[in-house]
Structures are given as structure tokens and as C-alpha cells.
Amino acid sequence: MTDYLAGLRAQDPAVAELVGEELARQRDSIELIASENFVSLAVMQAVGTPLTNKYAEGLPGKRYYGGCWAVDKVENLAIDRVKQLFGCNFANVQPHSGAQANYAAESAFAKPGDAIMGMDLSNGGHLTHGSPANFSGKLFDVQSYGLDPDTERINYDEVAERAQRCHPAVIIAGASAYPRLIDFERFAKIAHDSGAILMVDMAHIAGIVAVGLHPSPIPFADVVTSTTHKTLRGTRGGIILWNDPAYSRRLNSAVFPGSQGGPLEHVIAGKAVAFAEALRPEFKTYIGQVLINAKALGRGMESRGIRLVTGGTDNHLVLADLTKVADGQVSGKDAEQALERVGITVNKNTIPGERRSPFVTSGIRVGSAAATTRGFGEQDCERIGELIGDVVAHIDDERVLDRAEAEVKELLAPHPLYPELG
Ligand code: DSN
């Protein structure tokens, strides 16, 4: 069997040891963090290549460095593949992350002091959609929208009314913890009726959009950003997609030189490999199973009395409201810790109408993308949902936790992770 880390182990045993610890952690737990996934060995190999040595500021064919002919081909391949995957006219594959992509897209269309409108962080939006702790909240006049308190879904009429009142330069659609479909066509009408640009951050749902199991924002949005490592199952990174050639110059220059220097061509190679994987028919089958598994996780939790925000899910994640568990005594933080103790990894998450701080929270966010990659099916996921319910209701009962831990090991056993890595 390949010893993937042999060279590293020989030269730097300290780092190799830590990589081994993280690999063991990933192997020995059920990964349910909704924004994570497991890349293929090919993606991992592409990222660990000599492309890491190359400076290539600029764009393919227009670089500020010599010797870029090979990385030009790599970057063009990634661009061509991602355009094919999402059916758009233009792509920039250089953003180092989703946050970088969002900075570039927002700063391309809004000046400091302009109003922007995104979903509020505590309702499921993202830091970069206007949080005061982030560049977006510091640079722009933030006019966030929330969720309807009754349905816990986006209230499009309210977003439209707010947009007419605030005249934002950019409206951002997309979320980090929203379990329902988003109507991008409606968002585009709201944005364009109020003179705003529509930016869609589809990071969480990119894999689902890629296979047509979530409506695509591409025909409606002025600009679409995404990460490449969530449901899309690529290496960590960001992308920006658009259709109108009139936006090319400002979007490309907002990435470089606006906010980044040299692109990470080794990471772009990893993105190219992942885009090709997502173009294969098997990827659609995988995403179909992700959706089935998310519903099954939700069913399992509901069967133990946990309320799901919005009552369920249309995508890869469920948001569990713990306020009725153990008389409201269990916070998201408590649940995250108890679940980690038994080998289930989730993250605490605010829920609509949250009363606790973001470091404590009253909910957990549970996603199916990584577990599905690992090979878990619908029945497994329903059982995992039940186990989550049992653990969060008995976080101080060591017997319950021990039983859950043993069952997690049994559930993991038939699904080895990266067996090729020895
Ligand atoms: N996108 C965030 C998440 O959903 O975990 C991280 O920035």
C-alpha cells in the first residue's frame, strides 16, 4: 500500500505526525459539518505538485512573469471545465477562498459607503454578507434581511420592500445555514427593480446546482461566487462566475491586483480535477444521495423530538433547534461537544430568533455531503439522526454516550476513508 506521507515522515516527522493525527480524526468520526467534504485522491495529488512553485500574477496569456506557459494551460483547463459545469460565459478560478471571491465581487460593484443587502449572519447568512466583524460590514452600509419568523424562510416581499427603501448597490442571495431552495429568479427581479446588482453566493449548494438538483442562479445573477470544497467536493478555494462581458474587466481586476497577488496554481489544478469529476454522471448520483441522506438525518432527529428549522430540508443540510431538548438546557455548544465525544462532528449554529450568543447558540447544523462521499446510505443516516437525538437529550449520561460511541464505530467500519493512504 502507498505510504503517501513517506517522504514527509522522513524529513519532518513532527508535521507528518500531525497530518496523521488529522487523518485519524477524519477516519474515526462521522463528519457532518455541512460545509465539509472529502476530496478524491486525484484532487489531493494535484494540489501537492510543483505547480506550488510558480508565480503567475495576471491571467492566462497576460502574466507579469515569464515561464507561465504550463500553468496557463492548467488555469485555462480549470476555467473551461467550470464554465461547462455551470453553463456560464466567464469564470475566474483564482480566488483563494469563498471570502476572497466575495470580497472581489462586492468590491467590483459597490464603493465603500454604498449599501449592500445580504442575509443576516444569525439567520443563516455568511460573515462576508455584511457582518460588522468582517470587511463587508466595515466597508459598506449593511442593510441585512432576515427570515420570516413564522415560516423561517426568506420573505421575498419583505426583501423587495427593503431593497426599494435602501437602494443597495448589491443584493446578496445565498446562505450558510438555510435548508430550503432559494428563488434566484425572484431575487434578480428584486435586485434589478431596485437598481442593484444581484450577487449569488452559492458556496453551500454549488454541487447541487452543478447537477441541476437546485435551480441555477447563473441565468439570473449578475455575478455568482462559490467555494469549491463543500457539496462541489473539490479542494479548498473560491471561484467567480458571470455571463456579461461588460463585467469581465472589473471582476478580474478585483481579484488581481485588487485583492490578491499570485494565484495558487497547484490549488487551481486541484479545482480543475474536481470540476472534471463533477461533470461525470456519477456525481449526479452522488448528489441525489446527498439530498436523500440529509432528509434521513432530519427524520432520525425528528423521531427523537428535535425540531427542524423550517420543518425539513431541500438541500444537503438540516438545522436542528435544540430549545425543546432537555427543557432548553442543552445549547448548540453542549451538543457539539457531546457529539464530538461519541465521534460525530457537527457545528453549533444560531437558529432564527436566536437568544444565545454565536459562541453558544441554540442549534446545530448537520450536513450530509461528507458522510455520503464516505458511503453512508439513507438507513445509516436515519440511524445517525436518531443517535444525535439520543446524545443531545442525555449529554451527561456516560452510559448513553458510551453506547452511541460504540455504535458510531460500527457504522464507520464498512466505510474506510482513504484506504489508499495506508
Ligand atoms: N461557509 C462557512 C460554513 O458554512 O461553514 C464557513 O465560512
GROMACS .gro file of C-alpha atoms and ligand atoms in nm:
model
  429
    1MET     CA    1   0.000   0.000   0.000
    2THR     CA    2   0.124   0.351  -0.083
    3ASP     CA    3   0.280   0.534   0.207
    4TYR     CA    4   0.159   0.873   0.095
    5LEU     CA    5   0.347   1.051   0.369
    6ALA     CA    6   0.677   0.857   0.347
    7GLY     CA    7   0.885   1.150   0.220
    8LEU     CA    8   0.737   1.394   0.468
    9ARG     CA    9   0.777   1.145   0.752
   10ALA     CA   10   1.146   1.106   0.670
   11GLN     CA   11   1.221   1.478   0.657
   12ASP     CA   12   0.978   1.628   0.905
   13PRO     CA   13   0.830   1.369   1.140
   14ALA     CA   14   0.666   1.638   1.355
   15VAL     CA   15   0.446   1.766   1.071
   16ALA     CA   16   0.387   1.414   0.937
   17GLU     CA   17   0.269   1.308   1.280
   18LEU     CA   18   0.016   1.592   1.293
   19VAL     CA   19  -0.112   1.515   0.943
   20GLY     CA   20  -0.152   1.156   1.059
   21GLU     CA   21  -0.349   1.272   1.362
   22GLU     CA   22  -0.590   1.467   1.145
   23LEU     CA   23  -0.628   1.175   0.903
   24ALA     CA   24  -0.707   0.951   1.201
   25ARG     CA   25  -0.962   1.203   1.331
   26GLN     CA   26  -1.132   1.213   0.990
   27ARG     CA   27  -1.131   0.834   0.971
   28ASP     CA   28  -1.262   0.776   1.321
   29SER     CA   29  -1.558   1.014   1.318
   30ILE     CA   30  -1.877   1.068   1.121
   31GLU     CA   31  -1.829   1.403   0.951
   32LEU     CA   32  -2.150   1.604   0.943
   33ILE     CA   33  -2.017   1.959   0.914
   34ALA     CA   34  -2.232   2.090   0.629
   35SER     CA   35  -1.951   2.287   0.465
   36GLU     CA   36  -1.700   2.000   0.453
   37ASN     CA   37  -1.638   1.704   0.226
   38PHE     CA   38  -1.366   1.453   0.134
   39VAL     CA   39  -1.176   1.514  -0.189
   40SER     CA   40  -1.063   1.235  -0.417
   41LEU     CA   41  -0.704   1.119  -0.406
   42ALA     CA   42  -0.659   1.273  -0.754
   43VAL     CA   43  -0.763   1.617  -0.625
   44MET     CA   44  -0.526   1.578  -0.330
   45GLN     CA   45  -0.243   1.474  -0.561
   46ALA     CA   46  -0.298   1.769  -0.796
   47VAL     CA   47  -0.266   2.010  -0.504
   48GLY     CA   48   0.063   1.855  -0.391
   49THR     CA   49   0.255   1.927  -0.712
   50PRO     CA   50   0.542   2.150  -0.834
   51LEU     CA   51   0.280   2.400  -0.952
   52THR     CA   52   0.312   2.540  -0.600
   53ASN     CA   53   0.650   2.686  -0.707
   54LYS     CA   54   0.518   2.912  -0.980
   55TYR     CA   55   0.432   3.283  -0.968
   56ALA     CA   56   0.167   3.372  -1.226
   57GLU     CA   57   0.019   3.713  -1.140
   58GLY     CA   58  -0.224   3.812  -1.412
   59LEU     CA   59  -0.447   3.592  -1.625
   60PRO     CA   60  -0.359   3.312  -1.873
   61GLY     CA   61  -0.176   3.470  -2.168
   62LYS     CA   62  -0.136   3.804  -1.981
   63ARG     CA   63   0.104   3.737  -1.695
   64TYR     CA   64   0.356   3.953  -1.514
   65TYR     CA   65   0.607   3.664  -1.502
   66GLY     CA   66   0.788   3.452  -1.757
   67GLY     CA   67   0.763   3.076  -1.770
   68CYS     CA   68   0.386   3.063  -1.734
   69TRP     CA   69   0.304   2.855  -2.042
   70ALA     CA   70   0.231   2.537  -1.848
   71VAL     CA   71   0.028   2.699  -1.567
   72ASP     CA   72  -0.161   2.898  -1.832
   73LYS     CA   73  -0.286   2.565  -1.969
   74VAL     CA   74  -0.378   2.444  -1.619
   75GLU     CA   75  -0.574   2.760  -1.542
   76ASN     CA   76  -0.747   2.760  -1.883
   77LEU     CA   77  -0.847   2.398  -1.831
   78ALA     CA   78  -1.000   2.485  -1.493
   79ILE     CA   79  -1.183   2.783  -1.647
   80ASP     CA   80  -1.317   2.578  -1.940
   81ARG     CA   81  -1.435   2.297  -1.714
   82VAL     CA   82  -1.610   2.521  -1.462
   83LYS     CA   83  -1.783   2.714  -1.743
   84GLN     CA   84  -1.906   2.384  -1.886
   85LEU     CA   85  -2.016   2.263  -1.543
   86PHE     CA   86  -2.230   2.565  -1.463
   87GLY     CA   87  -2.314   2.681  -1.817
   88CYS     CA   88  -2.174   3.034  -1.782
   89ASN     CA   89  -1.972   3.255  -2.018
   90PHE     CA   90  -1.688   3.368  -1.790
   91ALA     CA   91  -1.503   3.241  -1.484
   92ASN     CA   92  -1.220   3.347  -1.258
   93VAL     CA   93  -1.075   3.048  -1.072
   94GLN     CA   94  -0.810   3.239  -0.877
   95PRO     CA   95  -0.985   3.337  -0.550
   96HIS     CA   96  -0.805   3.164  -0.267
   97SER     CA   97  -1.133   3.114  -0.080
   98GLY     CA   98  -1.502   3.194  -0.082
   99ALA     CA   99  -1.436   3.500   0.134
  100GLN     CA  100  -1.181   3.626  -0.123
  101ALA     CA  101  -1.429   3.567  -0.405
  102ASN     CA  102  -1.695   3.759  -0.212
  103TYR     CA  103  -1.458   4.047  -0.139
  104ALA     CA  104  -1.374   4.073  -0.508
  105ALA     CA  105  -1.736   4.052  -0.625
  106GLU     CA  106  -1.866   4.301  -0.368
  107SER     CA  107  -1.586   4.550  -0.422
  108ALA     CA  108  -1.631   4.523  -0.801
  109PHE     CA  109  -1.986   4.654  -0.773
  110ALA     CA  110  -2.002   4.860  -0.452
  111LYS     CA  111  -1.788   5.150  -0.333
  112PRO     CA  112  -1.705   5.200   0.035
  113GLY     CA  113  -2.011   5.354   0.197
  114ASP     CA  114  -2.257   5.207  -0.056
  115ALA     CA  115  -2.541   4.996   0.077
  116ILE     CA  116  -2.530   4.618   0.039
  117MET     CA  117  -2.804   4.374   0.139
  118GLY     CA  118  -2.741   4.015   0.238
  119MET     CA  119  -2.895   3.766   0.476
  120ASP     CA  120  -2.814   3.844   0.836
  121LEU     CA  121  -2.548   3.611   0.985
  122SER     CA  122  -2.765   3.497   1.275
  123ASN     CA  123  -3.041   3.396   1.030
  124GLY     CA  124  -2.806   3.184   0.822
  125GLY     CA  125  -2.611   3.433   0.610
  126HIS     CA  126  -2.232   3.444   0.588
  127LEU     CA  127  -1.975   3.670   0.753
  128THR     CA  128  -1.889   3.822   0.416
  129HIS     CA  129  -2.251   3.919   0.350
  130GLY     CA  130  -2.232   4.217   0.586
  131SER     CA  131  -2.121   4.110   0.935
  132PRO     CA  132  -1.980   4.405   1.134
  133ALA     CA  133  -1.679   4.188   1.219
  134ASN     CA  134  -1.590   4.143   0.851
  135PHE     CA  135  -1.465   4.370   0.568
  136SER     CA  136  -1.822   4.369   0.430
  137GLY     CA  137  -1.963   4.524   0.747
  138LYS     CA  138  -1.677   4.770   0.780
  139LEU     CA  139  -1.668   4.891   0.418
  140PHE     CA  140  -2.035   4.902   0.331
  141ASP     CA  141  -2.361   5.033   0.473
  142VAL     CA  142  -2.521   4.699   0.560
  143GLN     CA  143  -2.898   4.660   0.525
  144SER     CA  144  -2.948   4.292   0.607
  145TYR     CA  145  -3.263   4.094   0.554
  146GLY     CA  146  -3.371   3.813   0.786
  147LEU     CA  147  -3.622   3.531   0.769
  148ASP     CA  148  -3.997   3.531   0.815
  149PRO     CA  149  -4.044   3.449   1.187
  150ASP     CA  150  -4.338   3.217   1.112
  151THR     CA  151  -4.210   3.020   0.814
  152GLU     CA  152  -3.834   3.063   0.890
  153ARG     CA  153  -3.795   3.109   0.514
  154ILE     CA  154  -3.692   3.410   0.306
  155ASN     CA  155  -3.981   3.654   0.279
  156TYR     CA  156  -3.929   3.782  -0.076
  157ASP     CA  157  -4.189   4.058  -0.040
  158GLU     CA  158  -4.004   4.192   0.262
  159VAL     CA  159  -3.668   4.174   0.079
  160ALA     CA  160  -3.825   4.365  -0.214
  161GLU     CA  161  -3.971   4.630   0.015
  162ARG     CA  162  -3.637   4.673   0.191
  163ALA     CA  163  -3.449   4.694  -0.140
  164GLN     CA  164  -3.686   4.969  -0.264
  165ARG     CA  165  -3.627   5.161   0.059
  166CYS     CA  166  -3.247   5.117   0.091
  167HIS     CA  167  -3.132   5.122  -0.274
  168PRO     CA  168  -2.842   4.882  -0.222
  169ALA     CA  169  -2.565   4.868  -0.482
  170VAL     CA  170  -2.550   4.491  -0.437
  171ILE     CA  171  -2.803   4.238  -0.312
  172ILE     CA  172  -2.652   3.909  -0.200
  173ALA     CA  173  -2.852   3.587  -0.217
  174GLY     CA  174  -2.713   3.268  -0.069
  175ALA     CA  175  -2.655   3.138   0.280
  176SER     CA  176  -2.451   2.913   0.506
  177ALA     CA  177  -2.733   2.762   0.707
  178TYR     CA  178  -3.051   2.779   0.501
  179PRO     CA  179  -3.209   2.439   0.435
  180ARG     CA  180  -3.454   2.545   0.163
  181LEU     CA  181  -3.444   2.624  -0.209
  182ILE     CA  182  -3.362   2.984  -0.295
  183ASP     CA  183  -3.560   3.153  -0.573
  184PHE     CA  184  -3.283   3.326  -0.767
  185GLU     CA  185  -3.517   3.447  -1.041
  186ARG     CA  186  -3.721   3.631  -0.778
  187PHE     CA  187  -3.405   3.775  -0.624
  188ALA     CA  188  -3.293   3.900  -0.967
  189LYS     CA  189  -3.623   4.080  -1.020
  190ILE     CA  190  -3.597   4.239  -0.673
  191ALA     CA  191  -3.239   4.348  -0.739
  192HIS     CA  192  -3.295   4.481  -1.087
  193ASP     CA  193  -3.620   4.660  -0.996
  194SER     CA  194  -3.428   4.849  -0.728
  195GLY     CA  195  -3.123   4.921  -0.943
  196ALA     CA  196  -2.898   4.672  -0.763
  197ILE     CA  197  -2.657   4.409  -0.886
  198LEU     CA  198  -2.753   4.055  -0.786
  199MET     CA  199  -2.463   3.858  -0.642
  200VAL     CA  200  -2.535   3.495  -0.558
  201ASP     CA  201  -2.303   3.314  -0.318
  202MET     CA  202  -2.387   2.951  -0.395
  203ALA     CA  203  -2.099   2.804  -0.194
  204HIS     CA  204  -2.305   2.556   0.004
  205ILE     CA  205  -2.520   2.433  -0.282
  206ALA     CA  206  -2.273   2.450  -0.572
  207GLY     CA  207  -2.261   2.072  -0.617
  208ILE     CA  208  -2.640   2.053  -0.614
  209VAL     CA  209  -2.664   2.335  -0.870
  210ALA     CA  210  -2.397   2.170  -1.087
  211VAL     CA  211  -2.615   1.862  -1.141
  212GLY     CA  212  -2.943   2.052  -1.176
  213LEU     CA  213  -3.098   1.941  -0.846
  214HIS     CA  214  -3.118   2.302  -0.723
  215PRO     CA  215  -3.227   2.576  -0.967
  216SER     CA  216  -2.919   2.753  -1.103
  217PRO     CA  217  -2.850   3.119  -1.030
  218ILE     CA  218  -2.643   3.152  -1.349
  219PRO     CA  219  -2.923   3.269  -1.582
  220PHE     CA  220  -3.040   3.534  -1.334
  221ALA     CA  221  -2.749   3.667  -1.127
  222ASP     CA  222  -2.505   3.935  -1.243
  223VAL     CA  223  -2.228   3.755  -1.059
  224VAL     CA  224  -2.206   3.419  -0.883
  225THR     CA  225  -1.943   3.327  -0.626
  226SER     CA  226  -1.871   2.993  -0.468
  227THR     CA  227  -1.628   2.786  -0.276
  228THR     CA  228  -1.510   2.466  -0.439
  229HIS     CA  229  -1.492   2.239  -0.136
  230LYS     CA  230  -1.843   2.195   0.002
  231THR     CA  231  -2.104   1.998  -0.194
  232LEU     CA  232  -1.884   2.053  -0.502
  233ARG     CA  233  -1.625   1.824  -0.336
  234GLY     CA  234  -1.310   1.994  -0.461
  235THR     CA  235  -1.002   2.135  -0.296
  236ARG     CA  236  -1.050   2.439  -0.070
  237GLY     CA  237  -1.084   2.754  -0.277
  238GLY     CA  238  -1.311   3.006  -0.446
  239ILE     CA  239  -1.448   3.090  -0.792
  240ILE     CA  240  -1.637   3.375  -0.956
  241LEU     CA  241  -1.874   3.316  -1.250
  242TRP     CA  242  -2.063   3.559  -1.472
  243ASN     CA  243  -2.222   3.595  -1.816
  244ASP     CA  244  -2.195   3.960  -1.919
  245PRO     CA  245  -1.865   4.052  -2.092
  246ALA     CA  246  -1.911   4.408  -1.964
  247TYR     CA  247  -1.828   4.280  -1.613
  248SER     CA  248  -1.513   4.087  -1.703
  249ARG     CA  249  -1.260   4.363  -1.650
  250ARG     CA  250  -1.388   4.480  -1.315
  251LEU     CA  251  -1.433   4.130  -1.174
  252ASN     CA  252  -1.096   4.002  -1.291
  253SER     CA  253  -0.916   4.313  -1.165
  254ALA     CA  254  -1.100   4.297  -0.830
  255VAL     CA  255  -0.928   3.959  -0.780
  256PHE     CA  256  -0.586   4.063  -0.913
  257PRO     CA  257  -0.450   4.320  -0.848
  258GLY     CA  258  -0.748   4.430  -0.637
  259SER     CA  259  -0.727   4.179  -0.356
  260GLN     CA  260  -0.479   3.901  -0.435
  261GLY     CA  261  -0.128   3.857  -0.567
  262GLY     CA  262  -0.010   3.536  -0.727
  263PRO     CA  263  -0.276   3.271  -0.787
  264LEU     CA  264  -0.222   2.930  -0.627
  265GLU     CA  265  -0.179   2.730  -0.947
  266HIS     CA  266  -0.145   2.399  -0.758
  267VAL     CA  267  -0.485   2.466  -0.599
  268ILE     CA  268  -0.626   2.567  -0.938
  269ALA     CA  269  -0.507   2.228  -1.069
  270GLY     CA  270  -0.699   2.065  -0.782
  271LYS     CA  271  -1.006   2.268  -0.879
  272ALA     CA  272  -0.972   2.153  -1.243
  273VAL     CA  273  -0.966   1.788  -1.134
  274ALA     CA  274  -1.273   1.837  -0.914
  275PHE     CA  275  -1.466   2.015  -1.193
  276ALA     CA  276  -1.399   1.719  -1.424
  277GLU     CA  277  -1.523   1.482  -1.153
  278ALA     CA  278  -1.840   1.689  -1.110
  279LEU     CA  279  -1.903   1.668  -1.486
  280ARG     CA  280  -1.926   1.288  -1.467
  281PRO     CA  281  -2.267   1.118  -1.438
  282GLU     CA  282  -2.163   0.955  -1.106
  283PHE     CA  283  -2.154   1.299  -0.948
  284LYS     CA  284  -2.526   1.345  -1.012
  285THR     CA  285  -2.592   1.009  -0.846
  286TYR     CA  286  -2.378   1.120  -0.551
  287ILE     CA  287  -2.565   1.450  -0.510
  288GLY     CA  288  -2.900   1.268  -0.535
  289GLN     CA  289  -2.788   1.054  -0.241
  290VAL     CA  290  -2.670   1.365  -0.051
  291LEU     CA  291  -3.026   1.501  -0.071
  292ILE     CA  292  -3.182   1.169   0.037
  293ASN     CA  293  -2.935   1.141   0.325
  294ALA     CA  294  -3.000   1.496   0.453
  295LYS     CA  295  -3.372   1.418   0.475
  296ALA     CA  296  -3.292   1.091   0.654
  297LEU     CA  297  -3.070   1.268   0.910
  298GLY     CA  298  -3.358   1.508   0.972
  299ARG     CA  299  -3.612   1.223   1.008
  300GLY     CA  300  -3.390   1.049   1.261
  301MET     CA  301  -3.357   1.363   1.473
  302GLU     CA  302  -3.729   1.441   1.449
  303SER     CA  303  -3.810   1.090   1.569
  304ARG     CA  304  -3.629   1.185   1.891
  305GLY     CA  305  -3.830   1.505   1.934
  306ILE     CA  306  -3.587   1.753   1.782
  307ARG     CA  307  -3.749   2.033   1.581
  308LEU     CA  308  -3.602   2.108   1.242
  309VAL     CA  309  -3.591   2.473   1.139
  310THR     CA  310  -3.847   2.515   0.853
  311GLY     CA  311  -3.963   2.159   0.927
  312GLY     CA  312  -3.713   1.988   0.697
  313THR     CA  313  -3.471   2.036   0.412
  314ASP     CA  314  -3.450   2.069   0.033
  315ASN     CA  315  -3.072   2.058   0.023
  316HIS     CA  316  -2.772   1.897   0.196
  317LEU     CA  317  -2.825   2.040   0.544
  318VAL     CA  318  -3.065   2.043   0.832
  319LEU     CA  319  -3.069   2.299   1.107
  320ALA     CA  320  -3.177   2.147   1.437
  321ASP     CA  321  -3.344   2.364   1.702
  322LEU     CA  322  -3.245   2.233   2.047
  323THR     CA  323  -3.461   2.470   2.250
  324LYS     CA  324  -3.710   2.195   2.337
  325VAL     CA  325  -3.444   1.935   2.421
  326ALA     CA  326  -3.399   1.863   2.796
  327ASP     CA  327  -3.615   2.164   2.892
  328GLY     CA  328  -3.398   2.401   2.686
  329GLN     CA  329  -3.089   2.326   2.895
  330VAL     CA  330  -2.877   2.198   2.604
  331SER     CA  331  -2.704   2.463   2.393
  332GLY     CA  332  -2.555   2.410   2.049
  333LYS     CA  333  -2.212   2.424   2.211
  334ASP     CA  334  -2.305   2.150   2.461
  335ALA     CA  335  -2.444   1.937   2.179
  336GLU     CA  336  -2.136   1.987   1.959
  337GLN     CA  337  -1.908   1.878   2.245
  338ALA     CA  338  -2.117   1.574   2.344
  339LEU     CA  339  -2.140   1.461   1.981
  340GLU     CA  340  -1.766   1.502   1.933
  341ARG     CA  341  -1.713   1.283   2.241
  342VAL     CA  342  -1.903   0.998   2.065
  343GLY     CA  343  -1.738   1.051   1.724
  344ILE     CA  344  -1.995   1.264   1.541
  345THR     CA  345  -1.867   1.601   1.417
  346VAL     CA  346  -2.116   1.887   1.374
  347ASN     CA  347  -2.109   2.258   1.442
  348LYS     CA  348  -2.315   2.467   1.677
  349ASN     CA  349  -2.528   2.714   1.487
  350THR     CA  350  -2.759   3.003   1.555
  351ILE     CA  351  -3.125   2.945   1.474
  352PRO     CA  352  -3.383   3.205   1.363
  353GLY     CA  353  -3.479   3.420   1.663
  354GLU     CA  354  -3.161   3.309   1.844
  355ARG     CA  355  -3.138   3.413   2.211
  356ARG     CA  356  -2.787   3.282   2.286
  357SER     CA  357  -2.452   3.419   2.167
  358PRO     CA  358  -2.293   3.285   1.845
  359PHE     CA  359  -2.035   3.106   2.062
  360VAL     CA  360  -2.307   2.916   2.246
  361THR     CA  361  -2.619   2.904   2.018
  362SER     CA  362  -2.940   2.703   2.044
  363GLY     CA  363  -2.891   2.484   1.740
  364ILE     CA  364  -2.666   2.255   1.545
  365ARG     CA  365  -2.614   2.243   1.169
  366VAL     CA  366  -2.589   1.894   1.023
  367GLY     CA  367  -2.492   1.820   0.664
  368SER     CA  368  -2.480   1.503   0.457
  369ALA     CA  369  -2.219   1.578   0.187
  370ALA     CA  370  -1.910   1.428   0.354
  371ALA     CA  371  -2.089   1.126   0.503
  372THR     CA  372  -2.236   1.049   0.160
  373THR     CA  373  -1.891   1.063   0.000
  374ARG     CA  374  -1.781   0.817   0.263
  375GLY     CA  375  -2.056   0.578   0.152
  376PHE     CA  376  -2.328   0.618   0.411
  377GLY     CA  377  -2.680   0.546   0.282
  378GLU     CA  378  -3.030   0.651   0.379
  379GLN     CA  379  -3.078   0.396   0.660
  380ASP     CA  380  -2.739   0.478   0.812
  381CYS     CA  381  -2.823   0.847   0.808
  382GLU     CA  382  -3.162   0.798   0.969
  383ARG     CA  383  -2.989   0.598   1.243
  384ILE     CA  384  -2.720   0.867   1.283
  385GLY     CA  385  -3.001   1.123   1.322
  386GLU     CA  386  -3.154   0.908   1.597
  387LEU     CA  387  -2.816   0.879   1.769
  388ILE     CA  388  -2.776   1.258   1.757
  389GLY     CA  389  -3.117   1.286   1.923
  390ASP     CA  390  -3.022   1.036   2.194
  391VAL     CA  391  -2.688   1.205   2.266
  392VAL     CA  392  -2.818   1.562   2.286
  393ALA     CA  393  -3.101   1.457   2.518
  394HIS     CA  394  -2.857   1.280   2.755
  395ILE     CA  395  -2.534   1.475   2.733
  396ASP     CA  396  -2.436   1.392   3.094
  397ASP     CA  397  -2.523   1.023   3.082
  398GLU     CA  398  -2.197   0.837   3.021
  399ARG     CA  399  -2.379   0.509   2.951
  400VAL     CA  400  -2.577   0.667   2.667
  401LEU     CA  401  -2.262   0.831   2.531
  402ASP     CA  402  -2.063   0.507   2.553
  403ARG     CA  403  -2.335   0.316   2.367
  404ALA     CA  404  -2.351   0.585   2.098
  405GLU     CA  405  -1.972   0.585   2.063
  406ALA     CA  406  -1.971   0.208   2.012
  407GLU     CA  407  -2.243   0.232   1.750
  408VAL     CA  408  -2.060   0.511   1.567
  409LYS     CA  409  -1.759   0.277   1.539
  410GLU     CA  410  -1.984   0.003   1.398
  411LEU     CA  411  -2.137   0.243   1.147
  412LEU     CA  412  -1.792   0.362   1.035
  413ALA     CA  413  -1.638   0.017   0.997
  414PRO     CA  414  -1.778  -0.068   0.649
  415HIS     CA  415  -1.674   0.273   0.511
  416PRO     CA  416  -1.297   0.312   0.531
  417LEU     CA  417  -1.165   0.658   0.442
  418TYR     CA  418  -0.866   0.691   0.209
  419PRO     CA  419  -0.762   0.325   0.238
  420GLU     CA  420  -0.501   0.403  -0.031
  421LEU     CA  421  -0.313   0.617   0.222
  422GLY     CA  422  -0.224   0.314   0.433
  423DSN     N1  423  -1.921   2.895   0.477
  423DSN     C1  424  -1.897   2.875   0.617
  423DSN     C2  425  -1.961   2.748   0.661
  423DSN     O1  426  -2.071   2.729   0.617
  423DSN     O2  427  -1.909   2.668   0.740
  423DSN     C3  428  -1.757   2.891   0.653
  423DSN     O3  429  -1.712   3.017   0.613
   0.00000   0.00000   0.00000
